[in-house]
Amino acid sequence: MELMKDGKRTDGRKRDELRPIKIEAGPLYRANGSCYLEWGGNKVMAAVYGPKEAIPRHIQDPRKAIIEAKYNMASFSVSDRKRPGPDRRSREISKITSEALENVVLVEMFPRASIEVEIEILDADAGTRCAGITAAAVAMADAGIPMRDIPVSCAAGKAGDTVVLDLVGTEDMKGQADVPIAIAPRTDDILLLQMDGHMTAEEIDEALELAIHGCHQIAEMQKEALMTKYKTFEEE
Ligand code: UDP
């Protein structure tokens, strides 16, 4: 299958076009904050608990709160049923998600506390770490966790010899490179930068530019989702 034909991608998108994204803030009643997000073929639920006393006590940091993100792929989220439970990949994604969030949350305000973020991937079609971070950020804001900015994440990469925004499953599998990033959109501070595959230095610059532009578009949707929830709340 050709990944790029007449300037169009396998799903008909242009090179700098995002997949359709839908964000809902606060769909869960019992979590302190939550977010449901659909991004192309990805479906993600994120829930936040805390800040609360970190347990066991030896994990407490007397200077700041710790962020414990847990990324999990449901076994039914992929075509080859995934073996349930944590694996190397989910541990890695949990770690990079915690680190991205830690850099924007005012962790110094909550010494000895932990803030738990659970990310459940219900349906997966590439870019689930970006979808997870984007949903976790909205869930954190919904929980009222003080943050310097609302982080947002998006990937760009190379498929069909072209630098493209937001790779879909087939592009991720058959393409040449994938560069997921997360930023704090007010300052464009980079909170996450990974790369899988091969690109030239110029292509990396181009991909970063595309991904940052994509992040800004998604940041608007995050804000809209939060405003919609709190507007409805006020009306009630
Ligand atoms: N994937 C899968 N089984 C797995 C892990 C991943 O089918 O155990 C698929 C899934 O669609 C995922 C994609 O491969 O979204 C790309 O995975 P990657 O590790 O690059 O992370 P992602 O792009 O989802 O952040």
PDB file of C-alpha atoms and ligand atoms in Angstrom:
ATOM      1  CA  MET A   1       0.000   0.000   0.000  1.00  0.00           C
ATOM      2  CA  GLU A   2       1.270   3.472  -0.900  1.00  0.00           C
ATOM      3  CA  LEU A   3       1.397   5.723   2.150  1.00  0.00           C
ATOM      4  CA  MET A   4       1.299   8.952   0.122  1.00  0.00           C
ATOM      5  CA  LYS A   5      -0.466   9.350  -3.223  1.00  0.00           C
ATOM      6  CA  ASP A   6      -1.223  12.655  -4.998  1.00  0.00           C
ATOM      7  CA  GLY A   7      -0.513  14.542  -1.783  1.00  0.00           C
ATOM      8  CA  LYS A   8      -3.066  12.486   0.148  1.00  0.00           C
ATOM      9  CA  ARG A   9      -2.491   9.943   2.908  1.00  0.00           C
ATOM     10  CA  THR A  10      -4.092   6.510   3.334  1.00  0.00           C
ATOM     11  CA  ASP A  11      -6.999   8.049   5.230  1.00  0.00           C
ATOM     12  CA  GLY A  12      -7.336  11.004   2.846  1.00  0.00           C
ATOM     13  CA  ARG A  13      -5.629  13.560   5.094  1.00  0.00           C
ATOM     14  CA  LYS A  14      -3.155  16.190   3.956  1.00  0.00           C
ATOM     15  CA  ARG A  15       0.354  16.006   5.394  1.00  0.00           C
ATOM     16  CA  ASP A  16      -0.289  18.667   8.035  1.00  0.00           C
ATOM     17  CA  GLU A  17      -3.762  17.531   9.059  1.00  0.00           C
ATOM     18  CA  LEU A  18      -4.759  16.008  12.417  1.00  0.00           C
ATOM     19  CA  ARG A  19      -7.190  13.131  12.753  1.00  0.00           C
ATOM     20  CA  PRO A  20     -10.618  14.150  14.167  1.00  0.00           C
ATOM     21  CA  ILE A  21     -10.431  14.741  17.931  1.00  0.00           C
ATOM     22  CA  LYS A  22     -13.254  14.840  20.504  1.00  0.00           C
ATOM     23  CA  ILE A  23     -12.585  15.716  24.151  1.00  0.00           C
ATOM     24  CA  GLU A  24     -14.983  15.484  27.081  1.00  0.00           C
ATOM     25  CA  ALA A  25     -13.968  16.805  30.503  1.00  0.00           C
ATOM     26  CA  GLY A  26     -15.258  15.165  33.676  1.00  0.00           C
ATOM     27  CA  PRO A  27     -17.356  12.180  32.495  1.00  0.00           C
ATOM     28  CA  LEU A  28     -16.582  10.129  35.645  1.00  0.00           C
ATOM     29  CA  TYR A  29     -18.409  10.915  38.901  1.00  0.00           C
ATOM     30  CA  ARG A  30     -16.165   9.192  41.423  1.00  0.00           C
ATOM     31  CA  ALA A  31     -12.720  10.309  40.308  1.00  0.00           C
ATOM     32  CA  ASN A  32     -11.479  13.762  41.369  1.00  0.00           C
ATOM     33  CA  GLY A  33     -11.011  14.625  37.726  1.00  0.00           C
ATOM     34  CA  SER A  34     -11.453  12.805  34.435  1.00  0.00           C
ATOM     35  CA  CYS A  35     -11.404  13.050  30.672  1.00  0.00           C
ATOM     36  CA  TYR A  36     -12.662  10.937  27.781  1.00  0.00           C
ATOM     37  CA  LEU A  37     -10.909  11.494  24.496  1.00  0.00           C
ATOM     38  CA  GLU A  38     -11.366  10.132  20.984  1.00  0.00           C
ATOM     39  CA  TRP A  39      -8.572  10.771  18.516  1.00  0.00           C
ATOM     40  CA  GLY A  40      -8.972   9.059  15.143  1.00  0.00           C
ATOM     41  CA  GLY A  41      -9.218   5.360  16.053  1.00  0.00           C
ATOM     42  CA  ASN A  42      -7.989   5.900  19.625  1.00  0.00           C
ATOM     43  CA  LYS A  43     -10.363   5.926  22.595  1.00  0.00           C
ATOM     44  CA  VAL A  44      -8.904   6.926  25.953  1.00  0.00           C
ATOM     45  CA  MET A  45     -10.220   7.460  29.479  1.00  0.00           C
ATOM     46  CA  ALA A  46      -8.082   9.289  32.052  1.00  0.00           C
ATOM     47  CA  ALA A  47      -8.874   9.643  35.753  1.00  0.00           C
ATOM     48  CA  VAL A  48      -7.087  11.618  38.476  1.00  0.00           C
ATOM     49  CA  TYR A  49      -7.050  10.885  42.215  1.00  0.00           C
ATOM     50  CA  GLY A  50      -5.447  13.212  44.736  1.00  0.00           C
ATOM     51  CA  PRO A  51      -3.482  15.000  45.918  1.00  0.00           C
ATOM     52  CA  LYS A  52      -3.517  12.589  48.879  1.00  0.00           C
ATOM     53  CA  GLU A  53      -0.936  11.231  51.308  1.00  0.00           C
ATOM     54  CA  ALA A  54       1.539   9.097  49.376  1.00  0.00           C
ATOM     55  CA  ILE A  55       1.500   5.467  50.491  1.00  0.00           C
ATOM     56  CA  PRO A  56       3.704   3.556  51.301  1.00  0.00           C
ATOM     57  CA  ARG A  57       5.434   6.340  53.209  1.00  0.00           C
ATOM     58  CA  HIS A  58       8.891   5.617  51.863  1.00  0.00           C
ATOM     59  CA  ILE A  59       7.820   6.923  48.447  1.00  0.00           C
ATOM     60  CA  GLN A  60       6.921  10.321  49.958  1.00  0.00           C
ATOM     61  CA  ASP A  61       9.015  13.323  49.032  1.00  0.00           C
ATOM     62  CA  PRO A  62       9.070  15.906  51.855  1.00  0.00           C
ATOM     63  CA  ARG A  63       9.621  18.704  49.324  1.00  0.00           C
ATOM     64  CA  LYS A  64       6.917  17.965  46.756  1.00  0.00           C
ATOM     65  CA  ALA A  65       4.100  15.767  45.504  1.00  0.00           C
ATOM     66  CA  ILE A  66       4.905  12.790  43.325  1.00  0.00           C
ATOM     67  CA  ILE A  67       2.971  12.157  40.126  1.00  0.00           C
ATOM     68  CA  GLU A  68       2.125   8.519  39.546  1.00  0.00           C
ATOM     69  CA  ALA A  69       0.793   8.022  36.033  1.00  0.00           C
ATOM     70  CA  LYS A  70      -0.343   4.537  35.073  1.00  0.00           C
ATOM     71  CA  TYR A  71      -0.826   3.853  31.361  1.00  0.00           C
ATOM     72  CA  ASN A  72      -2.706   0.678  30.541  1.00  0.00           C
ATOM     73  CA  MET A  73      -3.768  -0.795  27.236  1.00  0.00           C
ATOM     74  CA  ALA A  74      -6.975  -2.813  27.493  1.00  0.00           C
ATOM     75  CA  SER A  75      -6.540  -6.281  26.036  1.00  0.00           C
ATOM     76  CA  PHE A  76      -9.377  -5.564  23.571  1.00  0.00           C
ATOM     77  CA  SER A  77      -7.804  -2.292  22.385  1.00  0.00           C
ATOM     78  CA  VAL A  78      -5.667  -3.933  19.689  1.00  0.00           C
ATOM     79  CA  SER A  79      -6.404  -6.539  17.009  1.00  0.00           C
ATOM     80  CA  ASP A  80      -4.059  -9.174  18.469  1.00  0.00           C
ATOM     81  CA  ARG A  81      -5.544  -9.360  21.968  1.00  0.00           C
ATOM     82  CA  LYS A  82      -2.953  -7.873  24.318  1.00  0.00           C
ATOM     83  CA  ARG A  83      -1.885  -9.863  27.358  1.00  0.00           C
ATOM     84  CA  PRO A  84      -3.362  -7.996  30.342  1.00  0.00           C
ATOM     85  CA  GLY A  85      -1.104  -6.283  32.854  1.00  0.00           C
ATOM     86  CA  PRO A  86       1.984  -4.083  32.755  1.00  0.00           C
ATOM     87  CA  ASP A  87       4.834  -4.676  30.327  1.00  0.00           C
ATOM     88  CA  ARG A  88       7.998  -2.788  29.364  1.00  0.00           C
ATOM     89  CA  ARG A  89       6.162  -0.515  26.952  1.00  0.00           C
ATOM     90  CA  SER A  90       3.415   0.482  29.394  1.00  0.00           C
ATOM     91  CA  ARG A  91       5.998   1.129  32.135  1.00  0.00           C
ATOM     92  CA  GLU A  92       7.934   3.366  29.765  1.00  0.00           C
ATOM     93  CA  ILE A  93       4.813   5.321  28.754  1.00  0.00           C
ATOM     94  CA  SER A  94       3.748   5.654  32.413  1.00  0.00           C
ATOM     95  CA  LYS A  95       7.176   7.066  33.238  1.00  0.00           C
ATOM     96  CA  ILE A  96       7.307   9.630  30.406  1.00  0.00           C
ATOM     97  CA  THR A  97       3.721  10.700  31.185  1.00  0.00           C
ATOM     98  CA  SER A  98       4.544  11.229  34.880  1.00  0.00           C
ATOM     99  CA  GLU A  99       7.605  13.256  33.907  1.00  0.00           C
ATOM    100  CA  ALA A 100       5.725  15.422  31.402  1.00  0.00           C
ATOM    101  CA  LEU A 101       3.057  16.248  34.010  1.00  0.00           C
ATOM    102  CA  GLU A 102       5.545  16.769  36.837  1.00  0.00           C
ATOM    103  CA  ASN A 103       7.075  19.672  34.939  1.00  0.00           C
ATOM    104  CA  VAL A 104       3.854  21.704  34.869  1.00  0.00           C
ATOM    105  CA  VAL A 105       2.108  20.746  38.130  1.00  0.00           C
ATOM    106  CA  LEU A 106       2.943  22.980  41.115  1.00  0.00           C
ATOM    107  CA  VAL A 107       4.202  19.922  42.982  1.00  0.00           C
ATOM    108  CA  GLU A 108       5.892  22.020  45.702  1.00  0.00           C
ATOM    109  CA  MET A 109       2.429  22.915  47.019  1.00  0.00           C
ATOM    110  CA  PHE A 110       1.772  19.335  48.175  1.00  0.00           C
ATOM    111  CA  PRO A 111       4.749  17.875  50.051  1.00  0.00           C
ATOM    112  CA  ARG A 112       4.473  14.139  50.870  1.00  0.00           C
ATOM    113  CA  ALA A 113       1.442  13.789  48.601  1.00  0.00           C
ATOM    114  CA  SER A 114       0.814  11.710  45.529  1.00  0.00           C
ATOM    115  CA  ILE A 115      -1.348  12.528  42.538  1.00  0.00           C
ATOM    116  CA  GLU A 116      -2.450   9.403  40.688  1.00  0.00           C
ATOM    117  CA  VAL A 117      -3.332   9.492  37.026  1.00  0.00           C
ATOM    118  CA  GLU A 118      -4.823   6.402  35.435  1.00  0.00           C
ATOM    119  CA  ILE A 119      -4.886   6.206  31.664  1.00  0.00           C
ATOM    120  CA  GLU A 120      -6.885   3.447  30.037  1.00  0.00           C
ATOM    121  CA  ILE A 121      -6.494   2.882  26.315  1.00  0.00           C
ATOM    122  CA  LEU A 122      -9.795   1.356  25.200  1.00  0.00           C
ATOM    123  CA  ASP A 123      -9.090   1.387  21.476  1.00  0.00           C
ATOM    124  CA  ALA A 124      -5.669   1.914  19.883  1.00  0.00           C
ATOM    125  CA  ASP A 125      -4.604   3.113  16.446  1.00  0.00           C
ATOM    126  CA  ALA A 126      -1.170   4.742  16.971  1.00  0.00           C
ATOM    127  CA  GLY A 127      -0.385   7.827  18.996  1.00  0.00           C
ATOM    128  CA  THR A 128      -1.885   6.471  22.203  1.00  0.00           C
ATOM    129  CA  ARG A 129       0.856   8.011  24.407  1.00  0.00           C
ATOM    130  CA  CYS A 130       0.000  11.432  22.953  1.00  0.00           C
ATOM    131  CA  ALA A 131      -3.724  10.810  23.404  1.00  0.00           C
ATOM    132  CA  GLY A 132      -3.046   9.612  26.974  1.00  0.00           C
ATOM    133  CA  ILE A 133      -1.007  12.687  27.966  1.00  0.00           C
ATOM    134  CA  THR A 134      -3.536  15.040  26.350  1.00  0.00           C
ATOM    135  CA  ALA A 135      -6.417  13.351  28.211  1.00  0.00           C
ATOM    136  CA  ALA A 136      -4.465  13.197  31.495  1.00  0.00           C
ATOM    137  CA  ALA A 137      -3.825  16.951  31.271  1.00  0.00           C
ATOM    138  CA  VAL A 138      -7.551  17.698  30.964  1.00  0.00           C
ATOM    139  CA  ALA A 139      -8.335  15.294  33.827  1.00  0.00           C
ATOM    140  CA  MET A 140      -5.729  17.098  35.991  1.00  0.00           C
ATOM    141  CA  ALA A 141      -7.298  20.469  35.226  1.00  0.00           C
ATOM    142  CA  ASP A 142     -10.753  18.986  35.905  1.00  0.00           C
ATOM    143  CA  ALA A 143      -9.483  17.777  39.300  1.00  0.00           C
ATOM    144  CA  GLY A 144      -8.390  21.346  40.073  1.00  0.00           C
ATOM    145  CA  ILE A 145      -4.707  20.429  40.341  1.00  0.00           C
ATOM    146  CA  PRO A 146      -2.723  23.688  40.105  1.00  0.00           C
ATOM    147  CA  MET A 147      -0.592  23.752  36.966  1.00  0.00           C
ATOM    148  CA  ARG A 148       1.572  26.330  35.226  1.00  0.00           C
ATOM    149  CA  ASP A 149      -0.032  25.329  31.924  1.00  0.00           C
ATOM    150  CA  ILE A 150      -2.175  22.551  30.449  1.00  0.00           C
ATOM    151  CA  PRO A 151       0.218  20.157  28.706  1.00  0.00           C
ATOM    152  CA  VAL A 152      -0.686  18.831  25.288  1.00  0.00           C
ATOM    153  CA  SER A 153       0.843  16.123  23.148  1.00  0.00           C
ATOM    154  CA  CYS A 154       0.958  15.194  19.488  1.00  0.00           C
ATOM    155  CA  ALA A 155       3.264  13.325  17.105  1.00  0.00           C
ATOM    156  CA  ALA A 156       4.701  13.982  13.687  1.00  0.00           C
ATOM    157  CA  GLY A 157       6.904  11.673  11.668  1.00  0.00           C
ATOM    158  CA  LYS A 158       7.825  10.390   8.260  1.00  0.00           C
ATOM    159  CA  ALA A 159       5.655   8.150   6.121  1.00  0.00           C
ATOM    160  CA  GLY A 160       5.760   7.580   2.361  1.00  0.00           C
ATOM    161  CA  ASP A 161       8.976   9.671   2.250  1.00  0.00           C
ATOM    162  CA  THR A 162       7.030  12.702   3.497  1.00  0.00           C
ATOM    163  CA  VAL A 163       7.097  14.466   6.867  1.00  0.00           C
ATOM    164  CA  VAL A 164       3.544  14.184   8.183  1.00  0.00           C
ATOM    165  CA  LEU A 165       1.508  15.180  11.239  1.00  0.00           C
ATOM    166  CA  ASP A 166      -0.201  12.646  13.531  1.00  0.00           C
ATOM    167  CA  LEU A 167       0.549   9.185  12.100  1.00  0.00           C
ATOM    168  CA  VAL A 168      -2.284   6.691  11.824  1.00  0.00           C
ATOM    169  CA  GLY A 169      -1.681   2.949  12.513  1.00  0.00           C
ATOM    170  CA  THR A 170      -0.608   1.952   8.995  1.00  0.00           C
ATOM    171  CA  GLU A 171       1.763   4.934   8.754  1.00  0.00           C
ATOM    172  CA  ASP A 172       3.227   4.128  12.156  1.00  0.00           C
ATOM    173  CA  MET A 173       3.789   0.506  11.153  1.00  0.00           C
ATOM    174  CA  LYS A 174       5.025   0.990   7.558  1.00  0.00           C
ATOM    175  CA  GLY A 175       6.390   4.532   7.814  1.00  0.00           C
ATOM    176  CA  GLN A 176       9.959   5.646   8.455  1.00  0.00           C
ATOM    177  CA  ALA A 177       9.782   7.585  11.716  1.00  0.00           C
ATOM    178  CA  ASP A 178       7.543   8.756  14.545  1.00  0.00           C
ATOM    179  CA  VAL A 179       8.331  11.714  16.833  1.00  0.00           C
ATOM    180  CA  PRO A 180       5.893  12.149  19.708  1.00  0.00           C
ATOM    181  CA  ILE A 181       6.239  15.388  21.663  1.00  0.00           C
ATOM    182  CA  ALA A 182       4.436  17.084  24.536  1.00  0.00           C
ATOM    183  CA  ILE A 183       4.629  20.807  25.197  1.00  0.00           C
ATOM    184  CA  ALA A 184       3.423  23.470  27.578  1.00  0.00           C
ATOM    185  CA  PRO A 185       1.612  25.522  24.929  1.00  0.00           C
ATOM    186  CA  ARG A 186       1.928  28.964  26.555  1.00  0.00           C
ATOM    187  CA  THR A 187       5.721  28.881  26.355  1.00  0.00           C
ATOM    188  CA  ASP A 188       6.321  25.982  23.942  1.00  0.00           C
ATOM    189  CA  ASP A 189       8.541  24.344  26.574  1.00  0.00           C
ATOM    190  CA  ILE A 190       9.171  20.757  25.529  1.00  0.00           C
ATOM    191  CA  LEU A 191       7.899  18.239  28.119  1.00  0.00           C
ATOM    192  CA  LEU A 192       8.462  15.112  26.028  1.00  0.00           C
ATOM    193  CA  LEU A 193      10.489  14.344  22.936  1.00  0.00           C
ATOM    194  CA  GLN A 194      10.957  10.821  21.641  1.00  0.00           C
ATOM    195  CA  MET A 195      11.864   9.409  18.275  1.00  0.00           C
ATOM    196  CA  ASP A 196      11.452   6.045  16.677  1.00  0.00           C
ATOM    197  CA  GLY A 197      13.001   5.489  13.205  1.00  0.00           C
ATOM    198  CA  HIS A 198      15.247   7.558  10.969  1.00  0.00           C
ATOM    199  CA  MET A 199      15.078  11.141   9.713  1.00  0.00           C
ATOM    200  CA  THR A 200      17.587  13.783   8.668  1.00  0.00           C
ATOM    201  CA  ALA A 201      18.203  16.814  10.896  1.00  0.00           C
ATOM    202  CA  GLU A 202      16.124  18.975   8.516  1.00  0.00           C
ATOM    203  CA  GLU A 203      13.275  16.467   8.588  1.00  0.00           C
ATOM    204  CA  ILE A 204      13.340  16.428  12.386  1.00  0.00           C
ATOM    205  CA  ASP A 205      13.041  20.235  12.440  1.00  0.00           C
ATOM    206  CA  GLU A 206      10.148  20.029  10.017  1.00  0.00           C
ATOM    207  CA  ALA A 207       8.439  17.320  12.079  1.00  0.00           C
ATOM    208  CA  LEU A 208       8.869  19.348  15.278  1.00  0.00           C
ATOM    209  CA  GLU A 209       7.336  22.380  13.646  1.00  0.00           C
ATOM    210  CA  LEU A 210       4.345  20.332  12.465  1.00  0.00           C
ATOM    211  CA  ALA A 211       3.903  18.658  15.855  1.00  0.00           C
ATOM    212  CA  ILE A 212       4.064  21.972  17.755  1.00  0.00           C
ATOM    213  CA  HIS A 213       1.473  23.436  15.407  1.00  0.00           C
ATOM    214  CA  GLY A 214      -0.706  20.340  15.969  1.00  0.00           C
ATOM    215  CA  CYS A 215      -0.315  20.716  19.747  1.00  0.00           C
ATOM    216  CA  HIS A 216      -1.614  24.285  19.600  1.00  0.00           C
ATOM    217  CA  GLN A 217      -4.722  23.161  17.717  1.00  0.00           C
ATOM    218  CA  ILE A 218      -5.379  20.442  20.303  1.00  0.00           C
ATOM    219  CA  ALA A 219      -4.764  22.867  23.195  1.00  0.00           C
ATOM    220  CA  GLU A 220      -7.760  24.883  21.980  1.00  0.00           C
ATOM    221  CA  MET A 221      -9.922  21.729  22.067  1.00  0.00           C
ATOM    222  CA  GLN A 222      -8.737  20.949  25.624  1.00  0.00           C
ATOM    223  CA  LYS A 223      -9.738  24.430  26.786  1.00  0.00           C
ATOM    224  CA  GLU A 224     -13.100  24.174  25.022  1.00  0.00           C
ATOM    225  CA  ALA A 225     -13.813  20.812  26.708  1.00  0.00           C
ATOM    226  CA  LEU A 226     -13.081  22.293  30.147  1.00  0.00           C
ATOM    227  CA  MET A 227     -15.141  25.416  29.460  1.00  0.00           C
ATOM    228  CA  THR A 228     -18.082  23.293  28.255  1.00  0.00           C
ATOM    229  CA  LYS A 229     -18.056  21.239  31.439  1.00  0.00           C
ATOM    230  CA  TYR A 230     -17.890  24.217  33.758  1.00  0.00           C
ATOM    231  CA  LYS A 231     -20.469  26.205  31.783  1.00  0.00           C
ATOM    232  CA  THR A 232     -22.940  23.310  32.091  1.00  0.00           C
ATOM    233  CA  PHE A 233     -22.069  23.020  35.775  1.00  0.00           C
ATOM    234  CA  GLU A 234     -22.851  26.713  36.335  1.00  0.00           C
ATOM    235  CA  GLU A 235     -26.146  26.500  34.434  1.00  0.00           C
ATOM    236  CA  GLU A 236     -27.269  23.584  36.626  1.00  0.00           C
TER     237      GLU A 236
HETATM  238  N1  UDP B   1       0.202  -1.717  19.382  1.00  0.00           N
HETATM  239  C1  UDP B   1      -0.336  -2.989  19.384  1.00  0.00           C
HETATM  240  N2  UDP B   1      -0.023  -3.850  20.411  1.00  0.00           N
HETATM  241  C2  UDP B   1       0.806  -3.500  21.423  1.00  0.00           C
HETATM  242  C3  UDP B   1       1.361  -2.211  21.409  1.00  0.00           C
HETATM  243  C4  UDP B   1       1.034  -1.356  20.377  1.00  0.00           C
HETATM  244  O1  UDP B   1      -1.094  -3.323  18.480  1.00  0.00           O
HETATM  245  O2  UDP B   1       1.065  -4.311  22.347  1.00  0.00           O
HETATM  246  C5  UDP B   1      -0.191  -0.790  18.306  1.00  0.00           C
HETATM  247  C6  UDP B   1      -1.227   0.222  18.790  1.00  0.00           C
HETATM  248  O3  UDP B   1      -2.164   0.509  17.782  1.00  0.00           O
HETATM  249  C7  UDP B   1      -0.390   1.439  19.091  1.00  0.00           C
HETATM  250  C8  UDP B   1       0.611   1.350  17.945  1.00  0.00           C
HETATM  251  O4  UDP B   1       0.920  -0.037  17.862  1.00  0.00           O
HETATM  252  O5  UDP B   1      -1.143   2.625  19.110  1.00  0.00           O
HETATM  253  C9  UDP B   1       1.875   2.157  18.118  1.00  0.00           C
HETATM  254  O6  UDP B   1       2.507   1.815  19.322  1.00  0.00           O
HETATM  255  P1  UDP B   1       3.682   2.684  19.918  1.00  0.00           P
HETATM  256  O7  UDP B   1       4.437   1.813  20.861  1.00  0.00           O
HETATM  257  O8  UDP B   1       4.407   3.402  18.839  1.00  0.00           O
HETATM  258  O9  UDP B   1       2.924   3.764  20.850  1.00  0.00           O
HETATM  259  P2  UDP B   1       1.839   4.863  20.492  1.00  0.00           P
HETATM  260  O10 UDP B   1       2.072   5.334  19.076  1.00  0.00           O
HETATM  261  O11 UDP B   1       0.484   4.235  20.656  1.00  0.00           O
HETATM  262  O12 UDP B   1       2.076   5.945  21.488  1.00  0.00           O
END
